[in-house]
Coordinates of C-alpha atoms and ligand atoms in Angstrom, one line a residue:
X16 CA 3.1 -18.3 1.3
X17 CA 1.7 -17.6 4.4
X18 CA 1.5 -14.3 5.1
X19 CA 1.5 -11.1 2.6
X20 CA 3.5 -8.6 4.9
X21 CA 5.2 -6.8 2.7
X22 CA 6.9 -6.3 -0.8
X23 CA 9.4 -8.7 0.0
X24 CA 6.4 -11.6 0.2
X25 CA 6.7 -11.8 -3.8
X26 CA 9.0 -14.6 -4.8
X27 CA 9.1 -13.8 -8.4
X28 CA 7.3 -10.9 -9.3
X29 CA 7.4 -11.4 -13.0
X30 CA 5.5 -14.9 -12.0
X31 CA 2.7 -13.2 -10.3
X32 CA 2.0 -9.9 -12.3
X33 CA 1.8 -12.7 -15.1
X34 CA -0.9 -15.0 -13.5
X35 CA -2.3 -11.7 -12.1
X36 CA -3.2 -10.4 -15.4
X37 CA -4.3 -14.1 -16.8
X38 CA -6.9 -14.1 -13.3
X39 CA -8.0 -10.1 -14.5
X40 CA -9.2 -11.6 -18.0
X41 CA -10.7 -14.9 -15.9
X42 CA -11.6 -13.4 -12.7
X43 CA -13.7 -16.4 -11.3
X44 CA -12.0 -19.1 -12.7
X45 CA -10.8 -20.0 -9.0
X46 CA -14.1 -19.4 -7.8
X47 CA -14.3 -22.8 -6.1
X48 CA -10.9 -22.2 -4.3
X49 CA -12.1 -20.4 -1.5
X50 CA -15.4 -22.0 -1.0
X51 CA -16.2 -22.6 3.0
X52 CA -13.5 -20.3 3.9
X53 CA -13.8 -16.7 5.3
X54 CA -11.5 -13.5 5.4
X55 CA -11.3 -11.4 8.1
X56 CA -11.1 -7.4 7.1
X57 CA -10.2 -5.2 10.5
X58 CA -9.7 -1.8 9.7
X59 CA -8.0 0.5 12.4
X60 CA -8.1 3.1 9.7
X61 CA -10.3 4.6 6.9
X62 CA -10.4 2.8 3.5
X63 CA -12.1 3.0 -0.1
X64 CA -10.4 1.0 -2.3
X65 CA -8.9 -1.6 0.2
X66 CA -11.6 -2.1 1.6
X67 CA -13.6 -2.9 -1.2
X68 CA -10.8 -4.8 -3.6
X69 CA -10.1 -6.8 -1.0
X70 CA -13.4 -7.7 -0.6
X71 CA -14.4 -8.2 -4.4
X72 CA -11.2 -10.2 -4.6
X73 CA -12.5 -12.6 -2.0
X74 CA -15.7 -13.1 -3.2
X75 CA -14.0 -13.9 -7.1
X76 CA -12.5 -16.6 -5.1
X77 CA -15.7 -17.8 -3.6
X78 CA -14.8 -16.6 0.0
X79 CA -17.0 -15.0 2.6
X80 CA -15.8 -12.0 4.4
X81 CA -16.4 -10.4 7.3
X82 CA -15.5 -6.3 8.0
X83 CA -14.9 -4.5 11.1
X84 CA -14.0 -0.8 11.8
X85 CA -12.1 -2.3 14.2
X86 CA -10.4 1.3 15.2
X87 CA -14.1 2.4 16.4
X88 CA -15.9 -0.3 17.1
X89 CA -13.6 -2.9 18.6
X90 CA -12.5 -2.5 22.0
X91 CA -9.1 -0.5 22.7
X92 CA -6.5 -3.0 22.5
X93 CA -3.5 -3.6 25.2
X94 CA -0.2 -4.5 23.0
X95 CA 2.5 -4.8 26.1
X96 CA 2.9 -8.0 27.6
X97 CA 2.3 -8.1 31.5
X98 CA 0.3 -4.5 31.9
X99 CA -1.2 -4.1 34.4
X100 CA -4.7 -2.7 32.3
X101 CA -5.9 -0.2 34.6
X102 CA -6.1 3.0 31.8
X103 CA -8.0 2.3 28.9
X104 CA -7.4 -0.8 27.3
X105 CA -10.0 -3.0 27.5
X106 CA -9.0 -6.1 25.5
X107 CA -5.4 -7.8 25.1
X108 CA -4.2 -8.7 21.4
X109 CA -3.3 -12.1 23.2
X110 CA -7.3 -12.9 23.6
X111 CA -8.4 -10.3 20.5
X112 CA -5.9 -12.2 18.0
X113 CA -6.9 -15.9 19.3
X114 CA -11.0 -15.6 18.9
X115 CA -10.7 -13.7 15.7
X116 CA -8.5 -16.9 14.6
X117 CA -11.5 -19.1 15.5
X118 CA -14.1 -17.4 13.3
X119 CA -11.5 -16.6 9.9
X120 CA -9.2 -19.0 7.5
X121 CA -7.0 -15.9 7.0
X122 CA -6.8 -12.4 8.8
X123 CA -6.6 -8.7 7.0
X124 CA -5.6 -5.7 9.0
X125 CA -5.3 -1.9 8.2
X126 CA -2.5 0.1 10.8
X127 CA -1.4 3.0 9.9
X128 CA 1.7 4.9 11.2
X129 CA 0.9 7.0 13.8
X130 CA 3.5 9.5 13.0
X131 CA 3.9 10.4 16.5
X132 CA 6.1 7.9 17.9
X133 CA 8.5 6.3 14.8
X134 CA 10.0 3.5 17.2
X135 CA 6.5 2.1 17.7
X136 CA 5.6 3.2 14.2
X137 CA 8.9 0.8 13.0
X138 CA 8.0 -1.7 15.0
X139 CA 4.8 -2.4 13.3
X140 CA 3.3 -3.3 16.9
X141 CA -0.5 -3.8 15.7
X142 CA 0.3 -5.5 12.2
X143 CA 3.5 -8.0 13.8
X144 CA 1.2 -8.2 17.0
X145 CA -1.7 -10.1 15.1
X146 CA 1.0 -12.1 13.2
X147 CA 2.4 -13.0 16.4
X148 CA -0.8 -14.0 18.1
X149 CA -3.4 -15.0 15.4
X150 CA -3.3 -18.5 13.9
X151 CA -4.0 -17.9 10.7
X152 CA -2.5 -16.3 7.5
X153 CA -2.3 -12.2 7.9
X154 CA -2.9 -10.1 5.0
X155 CA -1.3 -6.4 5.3
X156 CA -3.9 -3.8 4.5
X157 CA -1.4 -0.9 4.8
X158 CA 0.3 -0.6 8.0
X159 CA 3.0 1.5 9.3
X160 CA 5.9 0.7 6.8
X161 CA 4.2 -0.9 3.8
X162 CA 1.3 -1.1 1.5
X163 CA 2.3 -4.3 -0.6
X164 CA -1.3 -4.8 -1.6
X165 CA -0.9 -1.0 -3.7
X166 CA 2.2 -1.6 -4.4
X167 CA 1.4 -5.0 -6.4
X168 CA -1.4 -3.1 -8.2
X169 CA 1.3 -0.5 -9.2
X170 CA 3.5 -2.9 -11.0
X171 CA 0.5 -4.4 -12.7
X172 CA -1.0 -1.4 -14.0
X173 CA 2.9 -0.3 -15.3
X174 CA 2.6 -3.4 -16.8
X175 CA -0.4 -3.1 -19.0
X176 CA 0.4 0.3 -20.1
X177 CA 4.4 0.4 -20.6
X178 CA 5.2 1.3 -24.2
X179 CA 8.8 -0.5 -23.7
X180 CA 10.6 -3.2 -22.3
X181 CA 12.5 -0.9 -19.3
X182 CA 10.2 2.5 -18.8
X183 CA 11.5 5.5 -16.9
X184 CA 9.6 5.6 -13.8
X185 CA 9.7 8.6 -11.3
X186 CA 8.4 8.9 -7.7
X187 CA 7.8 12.6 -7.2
X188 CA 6.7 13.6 -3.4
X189 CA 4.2 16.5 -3.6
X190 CA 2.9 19.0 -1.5
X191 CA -0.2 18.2 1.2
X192 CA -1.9 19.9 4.1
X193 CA -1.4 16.9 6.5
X194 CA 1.2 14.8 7.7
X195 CA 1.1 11.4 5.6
X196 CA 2.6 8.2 6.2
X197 CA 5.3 6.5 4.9
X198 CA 4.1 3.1 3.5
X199 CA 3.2 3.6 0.1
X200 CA 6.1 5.0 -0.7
X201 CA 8.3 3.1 0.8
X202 CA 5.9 -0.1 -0.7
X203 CA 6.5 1.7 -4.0
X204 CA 10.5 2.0 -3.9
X205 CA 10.2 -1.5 -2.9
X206 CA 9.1 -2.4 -5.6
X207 CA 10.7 -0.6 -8.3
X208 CA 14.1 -2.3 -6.9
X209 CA 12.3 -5.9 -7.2
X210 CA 11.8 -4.8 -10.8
X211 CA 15.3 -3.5 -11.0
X212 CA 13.4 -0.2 -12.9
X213 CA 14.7 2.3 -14.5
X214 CA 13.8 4.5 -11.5
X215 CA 14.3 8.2 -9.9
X216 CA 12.6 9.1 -6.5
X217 CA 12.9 13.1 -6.8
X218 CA 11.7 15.6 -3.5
X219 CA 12.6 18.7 -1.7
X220 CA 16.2 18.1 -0.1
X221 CA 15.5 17.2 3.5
X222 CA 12.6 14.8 2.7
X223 CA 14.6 12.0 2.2
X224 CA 12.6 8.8 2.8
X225 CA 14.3 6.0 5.5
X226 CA 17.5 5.3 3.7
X227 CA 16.8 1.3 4.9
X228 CA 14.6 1.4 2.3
X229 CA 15.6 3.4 -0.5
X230 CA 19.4 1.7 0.0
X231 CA 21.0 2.8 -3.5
X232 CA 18.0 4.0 -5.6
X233 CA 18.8 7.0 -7.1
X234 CA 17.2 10.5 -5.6
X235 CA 17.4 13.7 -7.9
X236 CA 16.4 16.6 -5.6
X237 CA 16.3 18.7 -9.2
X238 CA 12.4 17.8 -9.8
X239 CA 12.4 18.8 -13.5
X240 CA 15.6 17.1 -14.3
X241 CA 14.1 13.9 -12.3
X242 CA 11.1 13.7 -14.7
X243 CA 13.2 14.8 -18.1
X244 CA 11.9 11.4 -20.4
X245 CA 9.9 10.4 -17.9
X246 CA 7.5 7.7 -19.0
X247 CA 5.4 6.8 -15.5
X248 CA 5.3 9.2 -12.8
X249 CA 4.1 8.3 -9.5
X250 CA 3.2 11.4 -7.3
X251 CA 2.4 10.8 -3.8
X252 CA 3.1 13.1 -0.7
X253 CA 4.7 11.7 2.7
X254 CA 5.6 13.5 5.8
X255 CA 9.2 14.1 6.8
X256 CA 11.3 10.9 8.1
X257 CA 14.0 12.8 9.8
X258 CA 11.5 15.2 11.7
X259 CA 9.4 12.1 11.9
X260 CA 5.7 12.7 11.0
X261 CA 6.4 16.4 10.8
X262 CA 5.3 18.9 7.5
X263 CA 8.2 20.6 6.7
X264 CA 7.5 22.2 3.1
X265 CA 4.4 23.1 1.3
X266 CA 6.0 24.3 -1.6
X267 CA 3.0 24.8 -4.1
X268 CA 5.7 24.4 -6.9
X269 CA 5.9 20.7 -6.7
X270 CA 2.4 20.0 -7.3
X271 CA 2.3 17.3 -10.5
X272 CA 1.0 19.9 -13.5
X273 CA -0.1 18.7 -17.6
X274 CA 3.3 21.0 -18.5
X275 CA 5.2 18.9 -16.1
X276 CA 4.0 15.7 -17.1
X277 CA 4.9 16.3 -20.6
X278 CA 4.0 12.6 -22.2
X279 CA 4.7 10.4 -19.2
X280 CA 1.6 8.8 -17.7
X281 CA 0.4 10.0 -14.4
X282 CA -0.4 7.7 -11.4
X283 CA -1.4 8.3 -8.1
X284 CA -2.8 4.9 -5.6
X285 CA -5.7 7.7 -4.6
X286 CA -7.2 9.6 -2.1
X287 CA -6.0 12.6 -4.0
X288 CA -6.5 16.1 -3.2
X289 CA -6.8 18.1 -6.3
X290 CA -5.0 21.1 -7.3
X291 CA -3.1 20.6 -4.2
X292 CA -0.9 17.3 -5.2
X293 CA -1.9 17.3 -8.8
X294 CA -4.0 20.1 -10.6
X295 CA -7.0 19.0 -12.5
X296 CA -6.1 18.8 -15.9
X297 CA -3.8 16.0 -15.1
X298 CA -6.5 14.1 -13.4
X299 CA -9.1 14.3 -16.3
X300 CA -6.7 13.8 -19.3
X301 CA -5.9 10.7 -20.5
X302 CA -2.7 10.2 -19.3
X303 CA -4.1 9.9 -15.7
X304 CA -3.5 6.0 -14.6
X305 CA -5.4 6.0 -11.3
X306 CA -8.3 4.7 -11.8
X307 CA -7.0 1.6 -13.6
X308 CA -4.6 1.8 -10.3
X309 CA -7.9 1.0 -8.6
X310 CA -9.1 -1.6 -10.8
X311 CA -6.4 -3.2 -10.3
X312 CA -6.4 -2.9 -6.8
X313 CA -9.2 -6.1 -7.0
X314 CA -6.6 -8.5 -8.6
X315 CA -3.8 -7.7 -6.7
X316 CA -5.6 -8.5 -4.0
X317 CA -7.0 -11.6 -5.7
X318 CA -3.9 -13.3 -6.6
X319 CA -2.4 -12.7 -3.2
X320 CA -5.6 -14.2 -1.9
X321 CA -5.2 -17.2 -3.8
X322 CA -1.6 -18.0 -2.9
X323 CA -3.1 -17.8 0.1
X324 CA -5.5 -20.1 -0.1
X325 CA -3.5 -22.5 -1.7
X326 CA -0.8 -22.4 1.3
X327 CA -4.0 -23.6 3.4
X328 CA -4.6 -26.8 1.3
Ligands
CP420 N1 -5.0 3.4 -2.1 C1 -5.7 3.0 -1.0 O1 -5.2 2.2 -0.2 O2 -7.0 3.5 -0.9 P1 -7.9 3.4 0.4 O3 -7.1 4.1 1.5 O4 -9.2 4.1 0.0 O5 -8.1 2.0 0.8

C-alpha cells in the first residue's frame, strides 16, 4: 500500500482490524520497523487526537516525526498550474511538495473542506495536490471527503465491544452551531458498507449526505424508529450537502439523550459540544465509547503506518 487516502485503501478489513488489535496488546513489537525513517505531520487545520495518535503511532514503530501547523506557519500555497503569483501565494505545491519529500519517508496532511466552494472541496486540491507532487507515501489526516484514519478506529472500537456477530449500527446527524464538514461521515458510511453492517444513517429530511457515497445504504428520516434496537450509535453533525456547507436546522430535538440511547452504546470520534450534540449524561455513563474511539485512534494509525512502511522495504 502506498498511500492511505481513503476508506477504500483497506484490502481486507477483517485482516487489518485483526492485526490491529494483536499490535494494541504488542504495541512495540515493530518497534524496529521504522527505525531511520521519518513522518512528516502538516496540519492546515486544528487537531487533538490526530495529531497526537498519529504521532504515538509512529514513535511505537520507532519513527521520528516532524509537525508543522502548516495552515499558519507555512507559506500560502499556489495550487493552479501556470499562475501568474502576483496575490498572495507565496510558494507553489510543485516546490512545497518536492523539498518536504527530501526531508520525510512518508507525508501526513490535514485539509479540511472549506465548505465554501464544493467543486474545489470534491476535488481534494490540497490532499491529491501533495499526492501528485510529493515522492513519498501520503497519509490522509482528514481532508475534504474522508477521515479513513477515524474511520478505521471506528470499526476497531465496534469491534472490541460488539455483543454479537452483526450489531445494529446507526449514524444519527445532530444538531451544531457551525457548519461541519463532511468527511467523517462520509469515512463512516464508508465503512459500514465495507463491513456490509447492519446499518441505518437517520437525519432531518433535506440533510441527505452526497448520494455517491451513501449509494444504497439505508436512511430513515424517522430518528426514533432509526435507533429502535439499536446496538452502536454514531452521532455526529455535518452541514448540508445540497445547500453545500450551509446550516439549515438546529432542531434541539435531535440532540443524542440517555432516554434515546436506550441500551445501544454511544460513540462520537470527538470534539464534542455537550448538551448541544449529546447531553451530558450520555457522555459520563458507561455506555459512552469515545474515549476508547481515541485510544484507538493510536493503532489505527499504527497499523496503517506499518503497511506503510513495509511498502518502502
Ligand atoms: N477525531 C479527530 O480527528 O480529532 P482531532 O480533530 O482532534 O484530530
Amino acid at each position: 500500500m502506498k498511500h492511505y487516502l481513503s476508506v477504500n485503501d483497506i484490502d481486507s478489513v477483517n485482516e487489518w482490524v485483526e492485526d490491529a488489535l494483536i499490535l494494541k496488546k504488542k504495541p512495540l513489537a515493530y518497534k524496529k520497523l521504522g527505525k531511520q525513517k521519518t513522518i512528516g505531520l502538516l496540519f492546515f487545520n486544528n487537531s487533538l487526537r490526530t495529531r497526537l495518535s498519529t504521532q504515538k503511532a509512529a514513535m511505537n514503530l520507532g519513527m521520528k516525526f516532524m509537525t508543522m501547523n502548516f495552515g499558519k506557519d507555512g507559506w500560502a500555497l499556489e495550487f493552479e498550474d501556470g499562475t501568474i503569483m502576483d496575490k498572495g501565494s507565496a510558494e507553489h505545491i510543485k516546490e512545497a511538495a518536492q523539498v518536504v519529500s527530501q526531508y520525510c519517508d512518508i507525508l501526513g496532511i490535514r485539509a479540511f473542506a472549506s465548505l465554501e466552494n464544493q467543486e474545489e472541496d470534491e476535488s481534494e486540491m490540497i490532499i491529491n495536490s501533495f499526492r501528485k507532487y510529493a515522492s513519498i507515501p501520503v497519509l490522509n489526516m482528514e481532508s475534504s471527503l474522508s477521515h479513513p484514519l477515524q474511520a478505521l478506529a471506528d470499526i476497531l472500537t465496534i469491534e472490541e465491544y460488539k455483543k454479537k456477530t452483526n450489531p445494529k449500527i446507526v449514524l444519527s446527524w445532530a444538531p451544531h452551531p457551525r457548519a461541519l464538514p463532511h468527511a467523517v461521515a462520509n469515512s463512516f458510511v464508508k465503512a459500514m458498507q465495507l463491513k456490509h453492517a447492519d446499518f441505518v444513517i437517520t437525519h432531518p429530511e433535506g440533510y441527505e449526505l452526497d448520494p455517491k457515497i451513501t449509494n444504497g445504504s439505508q436512511i430513515e428520516y424517522d430518528q426514533e424508529k432509526a435507533l429502535k434496537n439499536a446496538d452502536f450509535v454514531y452521532v455526529k453533525n455535518w452541514s448540508n450537502y445540497k445547500d453545500y456547507g450551509r446550516v439549515i436546522n438546529q432542531d434541539k430535538n435531535w440532540m443524542m439523550t440517555q432516554k434515546k440511547l436506550g441500551d445501544a452504546k454511544f460513540m462520537h470520534c470527538l470534539p464534542v459540544r455537550r448538551n448541544i450534540v449529546v447531553e451530558d449524561a450520555v457522555l459520563d455513563g458507561n455506555q459512552s465509547l469515545v474515549i476508547a474511539q481515541a485510544n484507538n485512534r493510536t493503532f489505527a494509525a499504527q497499523i496503517v503506518l506499518k503497511k506503510m512502511l513495509e511498502s518502502l522495504l
